[in-house]
C-alpha positions as a printed Julia matrix, in Angstrom:
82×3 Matrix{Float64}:
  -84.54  -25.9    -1.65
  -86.97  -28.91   -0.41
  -85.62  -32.05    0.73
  -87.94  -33.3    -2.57
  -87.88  -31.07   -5.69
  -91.52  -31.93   -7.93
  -93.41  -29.83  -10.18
  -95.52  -28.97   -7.21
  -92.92  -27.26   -4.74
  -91.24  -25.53   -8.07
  -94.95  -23.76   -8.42
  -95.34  -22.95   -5.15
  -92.11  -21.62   -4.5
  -92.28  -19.52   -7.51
  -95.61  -18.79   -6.64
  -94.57  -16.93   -2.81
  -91.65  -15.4    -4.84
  -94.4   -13.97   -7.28
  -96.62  -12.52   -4.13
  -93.92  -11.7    -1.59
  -93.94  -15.06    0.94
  -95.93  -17.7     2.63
  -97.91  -15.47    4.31
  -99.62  -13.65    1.42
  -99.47  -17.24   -0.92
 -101.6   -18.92    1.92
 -103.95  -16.64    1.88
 -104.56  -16.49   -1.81
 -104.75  -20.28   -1.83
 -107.18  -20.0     1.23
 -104.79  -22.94    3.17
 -102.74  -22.45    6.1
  -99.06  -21.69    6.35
  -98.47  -25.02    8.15
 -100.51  -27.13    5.3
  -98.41  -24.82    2.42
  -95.17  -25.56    4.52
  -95.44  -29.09    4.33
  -96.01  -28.91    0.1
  -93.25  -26.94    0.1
  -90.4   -29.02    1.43
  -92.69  -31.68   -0.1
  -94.28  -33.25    2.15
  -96.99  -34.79   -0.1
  -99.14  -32.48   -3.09
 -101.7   -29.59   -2.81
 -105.16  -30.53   -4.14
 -105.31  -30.14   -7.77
 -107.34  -26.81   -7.2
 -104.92  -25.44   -4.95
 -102.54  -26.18   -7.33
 -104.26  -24.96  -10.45
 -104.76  -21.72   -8.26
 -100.95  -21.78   -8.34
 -100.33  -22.46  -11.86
 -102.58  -19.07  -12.4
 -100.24  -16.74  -10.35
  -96.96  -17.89  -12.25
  -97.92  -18.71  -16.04
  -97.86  -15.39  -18.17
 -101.52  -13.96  -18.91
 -103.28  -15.23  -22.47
 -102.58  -12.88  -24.69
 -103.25  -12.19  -28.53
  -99.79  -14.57  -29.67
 -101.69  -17.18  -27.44
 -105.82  -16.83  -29.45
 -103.23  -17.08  -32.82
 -101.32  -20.13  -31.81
 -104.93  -21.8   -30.72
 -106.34  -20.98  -33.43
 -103.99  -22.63  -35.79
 -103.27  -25.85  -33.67
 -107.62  -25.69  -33.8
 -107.27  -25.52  -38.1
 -105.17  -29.09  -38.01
 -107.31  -31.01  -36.11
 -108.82  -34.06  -37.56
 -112.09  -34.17  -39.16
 -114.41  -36.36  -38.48
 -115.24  -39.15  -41.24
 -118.72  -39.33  -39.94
C-alpha cells in the first residue's frame, strides 16, 4: 500500500488492477510511469482530468437502474417560486 492512503491512490490503484499495471494505466492517462508512480505512493494528486479519466475506468457503466434513479431524484427537485 502507499506510505499515504487518499481517494486518489485508492483510484489509481484500482484503476492499474482494472487494466493490468502501470504500464498500460499510464498510457491511458497519457502521463508517464514516473509522474503515476509518485500519485501512487502519494506523492501529491493527479490533475483533476487525469483523475476523472480514472474515476471512468473503475465506476460501473450508466445503465437503465441509473436514467430511473435520475429521473426520480430530477421529480423532487424544488420549483422555482418565480
Amino acid at each position: 500500500p502507499p506510505p499515504q492512503v487518499t481517494v486518489y491512490t485508492r483510484v489509481l490503484h484500482r484503476a492499474c488492477q482494472i487494466l493490468g499495471g502501470v504500464d498500460q494505466l499510464a498510457a491511458h492517462l497519457k502521463v508517464s510511469r514516473t509522474m503515476l508512480h509518485r500519485w501512487l505512493e502519494g506523492e501529491g494528486n493527479p490533475p483533476p482530468s487525469v483523475f476523472l479519466k480514472a474515476v471512468d475506468l473503475i465506476l460501473p457503466t450508466w445503465g437503465p437502474e441509473d436514467d430511473a434513479l435520475a429521473k426520480a431524484i430530477a421529480a423532487t427537485r424544488p420549483k422555482n417560486d418565480n
